[in-house]
XYZ file of C-alpha atoms in Angstrom:
307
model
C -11.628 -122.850 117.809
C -13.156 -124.604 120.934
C -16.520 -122.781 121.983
C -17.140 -122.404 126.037
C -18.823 -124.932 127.640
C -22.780 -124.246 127.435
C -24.847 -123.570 130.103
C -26.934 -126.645 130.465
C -30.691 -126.160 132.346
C -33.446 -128.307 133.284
C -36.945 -126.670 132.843
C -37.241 -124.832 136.579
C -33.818 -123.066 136.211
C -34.316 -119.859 135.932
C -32.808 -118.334 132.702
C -29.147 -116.656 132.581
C -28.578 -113.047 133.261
C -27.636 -112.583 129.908
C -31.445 -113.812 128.290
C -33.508 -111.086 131.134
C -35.397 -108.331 128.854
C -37.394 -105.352 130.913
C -41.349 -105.683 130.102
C -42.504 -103.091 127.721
C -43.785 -100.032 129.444
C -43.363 -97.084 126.502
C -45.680 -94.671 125.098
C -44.126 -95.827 121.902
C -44.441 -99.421 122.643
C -48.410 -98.545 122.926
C -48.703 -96.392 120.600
C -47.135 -99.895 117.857
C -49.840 -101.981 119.752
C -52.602 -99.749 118.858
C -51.574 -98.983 115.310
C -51.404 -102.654 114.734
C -54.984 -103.309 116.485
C -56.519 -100.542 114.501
C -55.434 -102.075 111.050
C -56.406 -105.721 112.107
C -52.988 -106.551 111.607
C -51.074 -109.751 113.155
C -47.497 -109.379 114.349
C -45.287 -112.301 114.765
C -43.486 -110.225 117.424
C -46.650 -111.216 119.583
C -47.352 -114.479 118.508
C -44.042 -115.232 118.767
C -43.601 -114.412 121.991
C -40.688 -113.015 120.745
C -38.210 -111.228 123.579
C -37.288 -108.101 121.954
C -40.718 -106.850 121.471
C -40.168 -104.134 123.945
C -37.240 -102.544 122.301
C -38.782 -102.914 118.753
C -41.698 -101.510 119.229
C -40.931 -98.540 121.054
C -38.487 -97.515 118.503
C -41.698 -98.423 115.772
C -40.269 -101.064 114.438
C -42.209 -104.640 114.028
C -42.878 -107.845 111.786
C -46.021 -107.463 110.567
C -47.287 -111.500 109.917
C -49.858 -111.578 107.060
C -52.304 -114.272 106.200
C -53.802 -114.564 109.977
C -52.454 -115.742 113.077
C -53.651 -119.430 112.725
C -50.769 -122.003 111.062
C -51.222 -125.120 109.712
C -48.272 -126.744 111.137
C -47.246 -127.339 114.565
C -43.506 -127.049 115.088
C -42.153 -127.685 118.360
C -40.796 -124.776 118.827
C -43.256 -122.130 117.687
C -45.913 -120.494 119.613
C -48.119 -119.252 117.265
C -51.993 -120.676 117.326
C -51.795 -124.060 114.738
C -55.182 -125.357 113.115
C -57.599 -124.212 110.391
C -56.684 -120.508 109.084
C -59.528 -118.173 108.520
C -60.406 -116.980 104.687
C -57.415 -114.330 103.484
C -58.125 -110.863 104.458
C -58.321 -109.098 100.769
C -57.690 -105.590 102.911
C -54.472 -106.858 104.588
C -51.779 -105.258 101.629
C -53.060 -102.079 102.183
C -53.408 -102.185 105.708
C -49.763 -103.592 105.735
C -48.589 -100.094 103.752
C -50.676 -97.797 106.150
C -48.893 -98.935 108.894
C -46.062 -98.840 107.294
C -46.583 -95.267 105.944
C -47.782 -94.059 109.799
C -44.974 -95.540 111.285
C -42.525 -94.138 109.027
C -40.903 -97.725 107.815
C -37.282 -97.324 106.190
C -37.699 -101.215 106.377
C -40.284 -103.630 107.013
C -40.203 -107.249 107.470
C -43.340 -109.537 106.486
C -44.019 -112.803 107.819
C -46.841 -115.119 107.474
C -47.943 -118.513 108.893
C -47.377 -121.660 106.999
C -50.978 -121.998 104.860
C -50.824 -125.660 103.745
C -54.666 -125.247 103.055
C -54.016 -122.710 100.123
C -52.840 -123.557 96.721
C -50.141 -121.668 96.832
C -49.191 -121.657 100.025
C -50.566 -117.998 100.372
C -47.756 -116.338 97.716
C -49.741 -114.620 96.136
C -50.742 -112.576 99.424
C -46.890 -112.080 99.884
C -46.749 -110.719 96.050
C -49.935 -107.908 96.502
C -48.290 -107.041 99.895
C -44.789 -105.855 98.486
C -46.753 -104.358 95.366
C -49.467 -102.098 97.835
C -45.994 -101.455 99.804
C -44.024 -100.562 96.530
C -46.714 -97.945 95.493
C -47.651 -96.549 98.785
C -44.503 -96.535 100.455
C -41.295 -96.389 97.621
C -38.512 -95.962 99.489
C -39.461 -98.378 102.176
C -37.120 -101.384 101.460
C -38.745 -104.449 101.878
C -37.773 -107.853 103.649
C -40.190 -110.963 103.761
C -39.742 -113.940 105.730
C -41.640 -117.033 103.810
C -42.966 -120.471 104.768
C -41.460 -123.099 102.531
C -43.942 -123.566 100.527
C -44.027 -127.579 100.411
C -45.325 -129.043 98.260
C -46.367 -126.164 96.177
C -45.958 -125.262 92.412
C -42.918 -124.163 92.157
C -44.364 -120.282 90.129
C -45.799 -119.460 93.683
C -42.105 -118.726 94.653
C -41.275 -117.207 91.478
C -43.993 -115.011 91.545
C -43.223 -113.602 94.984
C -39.402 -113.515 93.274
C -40.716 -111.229 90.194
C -41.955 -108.778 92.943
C -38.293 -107.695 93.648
C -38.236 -107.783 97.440
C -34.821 -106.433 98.677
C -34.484 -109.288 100.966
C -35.530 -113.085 101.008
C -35.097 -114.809 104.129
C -36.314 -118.732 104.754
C -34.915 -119.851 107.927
C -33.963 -123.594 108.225
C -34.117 -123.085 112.084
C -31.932 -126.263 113.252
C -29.915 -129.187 112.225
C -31.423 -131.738 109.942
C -30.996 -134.646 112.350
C -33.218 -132.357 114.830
C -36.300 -131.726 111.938
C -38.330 -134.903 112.933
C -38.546 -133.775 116.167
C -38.691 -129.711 115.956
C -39.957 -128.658 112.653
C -42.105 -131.711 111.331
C -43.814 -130.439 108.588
C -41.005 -129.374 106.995
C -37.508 -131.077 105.023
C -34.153 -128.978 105.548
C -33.339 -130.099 101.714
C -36.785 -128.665 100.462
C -36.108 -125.346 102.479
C -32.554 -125.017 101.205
C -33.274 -125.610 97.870
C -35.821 -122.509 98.001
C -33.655 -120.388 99.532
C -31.103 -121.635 96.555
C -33.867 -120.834 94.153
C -33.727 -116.982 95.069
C -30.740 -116.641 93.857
C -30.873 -118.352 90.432
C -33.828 -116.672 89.728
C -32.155 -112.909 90.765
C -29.138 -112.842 92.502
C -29.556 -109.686 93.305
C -31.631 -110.092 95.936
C -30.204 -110.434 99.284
C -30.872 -114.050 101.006
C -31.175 -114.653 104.955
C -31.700 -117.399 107.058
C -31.177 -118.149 110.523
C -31.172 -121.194 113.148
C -32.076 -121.283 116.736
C -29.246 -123.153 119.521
C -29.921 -124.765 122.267
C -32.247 -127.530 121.165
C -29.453 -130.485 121.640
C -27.429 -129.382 118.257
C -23.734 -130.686 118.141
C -21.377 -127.653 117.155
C -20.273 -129.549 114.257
C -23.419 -130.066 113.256
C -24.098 -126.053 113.456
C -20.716 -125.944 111.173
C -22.724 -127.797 108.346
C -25.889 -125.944 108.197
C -23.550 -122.888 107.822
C -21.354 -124.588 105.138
C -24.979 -125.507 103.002
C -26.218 -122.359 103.659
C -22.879 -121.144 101.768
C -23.453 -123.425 99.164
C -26.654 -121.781 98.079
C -24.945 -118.972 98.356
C -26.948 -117.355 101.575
C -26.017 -114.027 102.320
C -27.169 -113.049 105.810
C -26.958 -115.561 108.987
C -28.656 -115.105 112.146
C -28.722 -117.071 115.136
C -30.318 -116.567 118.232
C -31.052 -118.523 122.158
C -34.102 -120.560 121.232
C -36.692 -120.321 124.285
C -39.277 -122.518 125.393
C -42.474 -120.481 125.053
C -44.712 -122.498 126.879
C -44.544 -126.685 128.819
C -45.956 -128.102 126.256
C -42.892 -127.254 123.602
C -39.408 -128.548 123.196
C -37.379 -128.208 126.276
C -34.096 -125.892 126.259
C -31.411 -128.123 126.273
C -28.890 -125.819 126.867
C -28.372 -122.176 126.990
C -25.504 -121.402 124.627
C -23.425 -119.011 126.306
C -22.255 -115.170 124.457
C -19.136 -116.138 124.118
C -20.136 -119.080 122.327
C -22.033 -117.376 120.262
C -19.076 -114.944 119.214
C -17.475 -117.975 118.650
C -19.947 -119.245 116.413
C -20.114 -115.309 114.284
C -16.170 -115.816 113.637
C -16.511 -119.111 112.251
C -19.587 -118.000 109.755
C -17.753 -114.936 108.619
C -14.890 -116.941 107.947
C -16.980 -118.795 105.992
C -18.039 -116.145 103.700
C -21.389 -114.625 104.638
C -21.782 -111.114 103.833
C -23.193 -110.926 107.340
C -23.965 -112.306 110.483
C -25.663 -111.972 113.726
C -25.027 -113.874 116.493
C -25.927 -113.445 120.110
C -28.977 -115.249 122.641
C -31.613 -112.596 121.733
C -30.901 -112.407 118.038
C -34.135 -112.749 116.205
C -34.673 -113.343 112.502
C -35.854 -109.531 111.904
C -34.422 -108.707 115.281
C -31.868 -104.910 113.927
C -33.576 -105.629 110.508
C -33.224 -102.276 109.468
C -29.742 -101.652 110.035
C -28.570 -104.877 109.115
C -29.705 -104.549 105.736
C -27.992 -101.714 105.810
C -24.693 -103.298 106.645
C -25.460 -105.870 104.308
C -25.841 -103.439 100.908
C -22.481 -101.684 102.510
C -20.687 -104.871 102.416
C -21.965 -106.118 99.025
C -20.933 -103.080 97.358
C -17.484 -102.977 99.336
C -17.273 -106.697 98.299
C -18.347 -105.879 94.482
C -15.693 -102.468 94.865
C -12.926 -105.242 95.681
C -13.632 -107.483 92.866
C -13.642 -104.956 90.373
């Protein structure tokens, strides 16, 4: 299957039609901004800069990202504030499952920044989280979106496996021959060997990951991410436009067109995922909610099948 010719841009092009979002104006929108100032909580959709934040947060929905807003890395793609992290709020689990309990959560994702400067990598923040969320807020499902962990004992994953989060997502972001440039700090092997790790440990919980286009990938290249993320047996793909967030970061090298993109979703479910989501605004917790819905739905219909 050929994909359409991408869109290719220098910096001063204006972006496509297709990549415009309307500036948040909502009560609800607010009303998510206030909630999250009044718990002292950080929100990747901010520090992300991430597009959707007007449509998420005016329906309540957001990624709450524990352990500060201060990473240790600097990838070349992320926006989010990199040097020396402040001491671990030891409020920040229960703040985490207020706001989930005022906002009425089905499903929550939690992020974090990469905390090289902790021993284990900050897990054990990830494990009280899920464990304040389990006992304040039961039926909330829970999805959490970890660092890699480099270079860390390998019982801080484990641990944060133990505490039975519905979903596990890691994402690898880009093609390995891209890492030295784009995501430094980190090794694509190391990060799919986590993910990998998941599922040994419980393969019942659901695994995610996602990559970003439009950093100079090759579509074969794209291909072979998806055919190791199949090999660890990932079950949920995302990928989304990446955007320059400010001069100083990786250029767009191209903006990957829609229909691309739906070429790219046929491929991966061909491939085997349980799910996939592919268009230019697709964000890693971007539909969250109703993709894990989706996701359960097709396990069991997959499970159904098999039986």
């Amino acid at each position: 299957m050929n994909n359409p010719t991408p869109v290719r841009t220098s910096p001063r092009e204006r972006k496509p039609d297709w990549i415009r979002v309307k500036a948040p104006t909502s009560a609800g929108f607010n009303e998510t901004r206030k909630l999250m100032r009044d718990l002292k909580l950080n929100t990747v959709c901010e520090e992300a800069a991430c597009p959707n934040i007007g449509e998420c947060w005016t329906k309540k929905h957001a990624t709450v990202m524990i352990l500060g807003d201060v990473c240790t890395r600097a990838c070349a793609f992320c926006n989010v504030k990199t040097g020396m992290p402040r001491a671990v709020d030891p409020l920040e689990p229960e703040h985490v499952a207020i706001a989930a309990a005022k906002m009425g959560l089905e499903h929550i994702v939690i992020t974090s920044v990469d905390r090289d400067d902790l021993p284990d990598g900050g897990a054990s923040q990830f494990v009280k989280v899920i464990q304040a969320l389990r006992r304040n807020t039961p039926s909330t499902t829970i999805e959490i979106l970890t660092p890699d962990f480099r270079n860390k004992v390998e019982s801080a994953v484990e641990s944060i496996i133990e505490a039975r989060p519905d979903v596990y997502n890691h994402n690898l972001e880009t093609v390995p021959r891209l890492y030295p440039t784009i995501r430094p700090g980190a090794r694509y092997y190391a990060s799919l060997r986590l993910l990998e790790s998941v599922k040994r440990h419980d393969p019942s919980i659901f695994t995610k990951s996602g990559v970003m286009l439009g950093l100079g990938e090759e579509r074969m290249e794209v291909h072979q991410v998806m055919d190791d993320m199949r090999s660890a047996d990932i079950d949920f793909l995302t990928m989304g436009q990446y955007l320059q967030p400010t001069p100083k970061h990786a250029k767009v090298a191209e903006f990957v067109t829609p229909q691309a993109f739906d070429a790219y979703a046929a491929i991966a479910r061909a491939k085997g995922f349980l799910l996939v989501a592919a268009t230019p605004l697709t964000r890693s917790s971007y539909h969250a909610g109703d993709d894990f819905a989706k996701m359960k739905a097709a396990r069991e219909a997959q499970l159904a099948k098999a039986g």
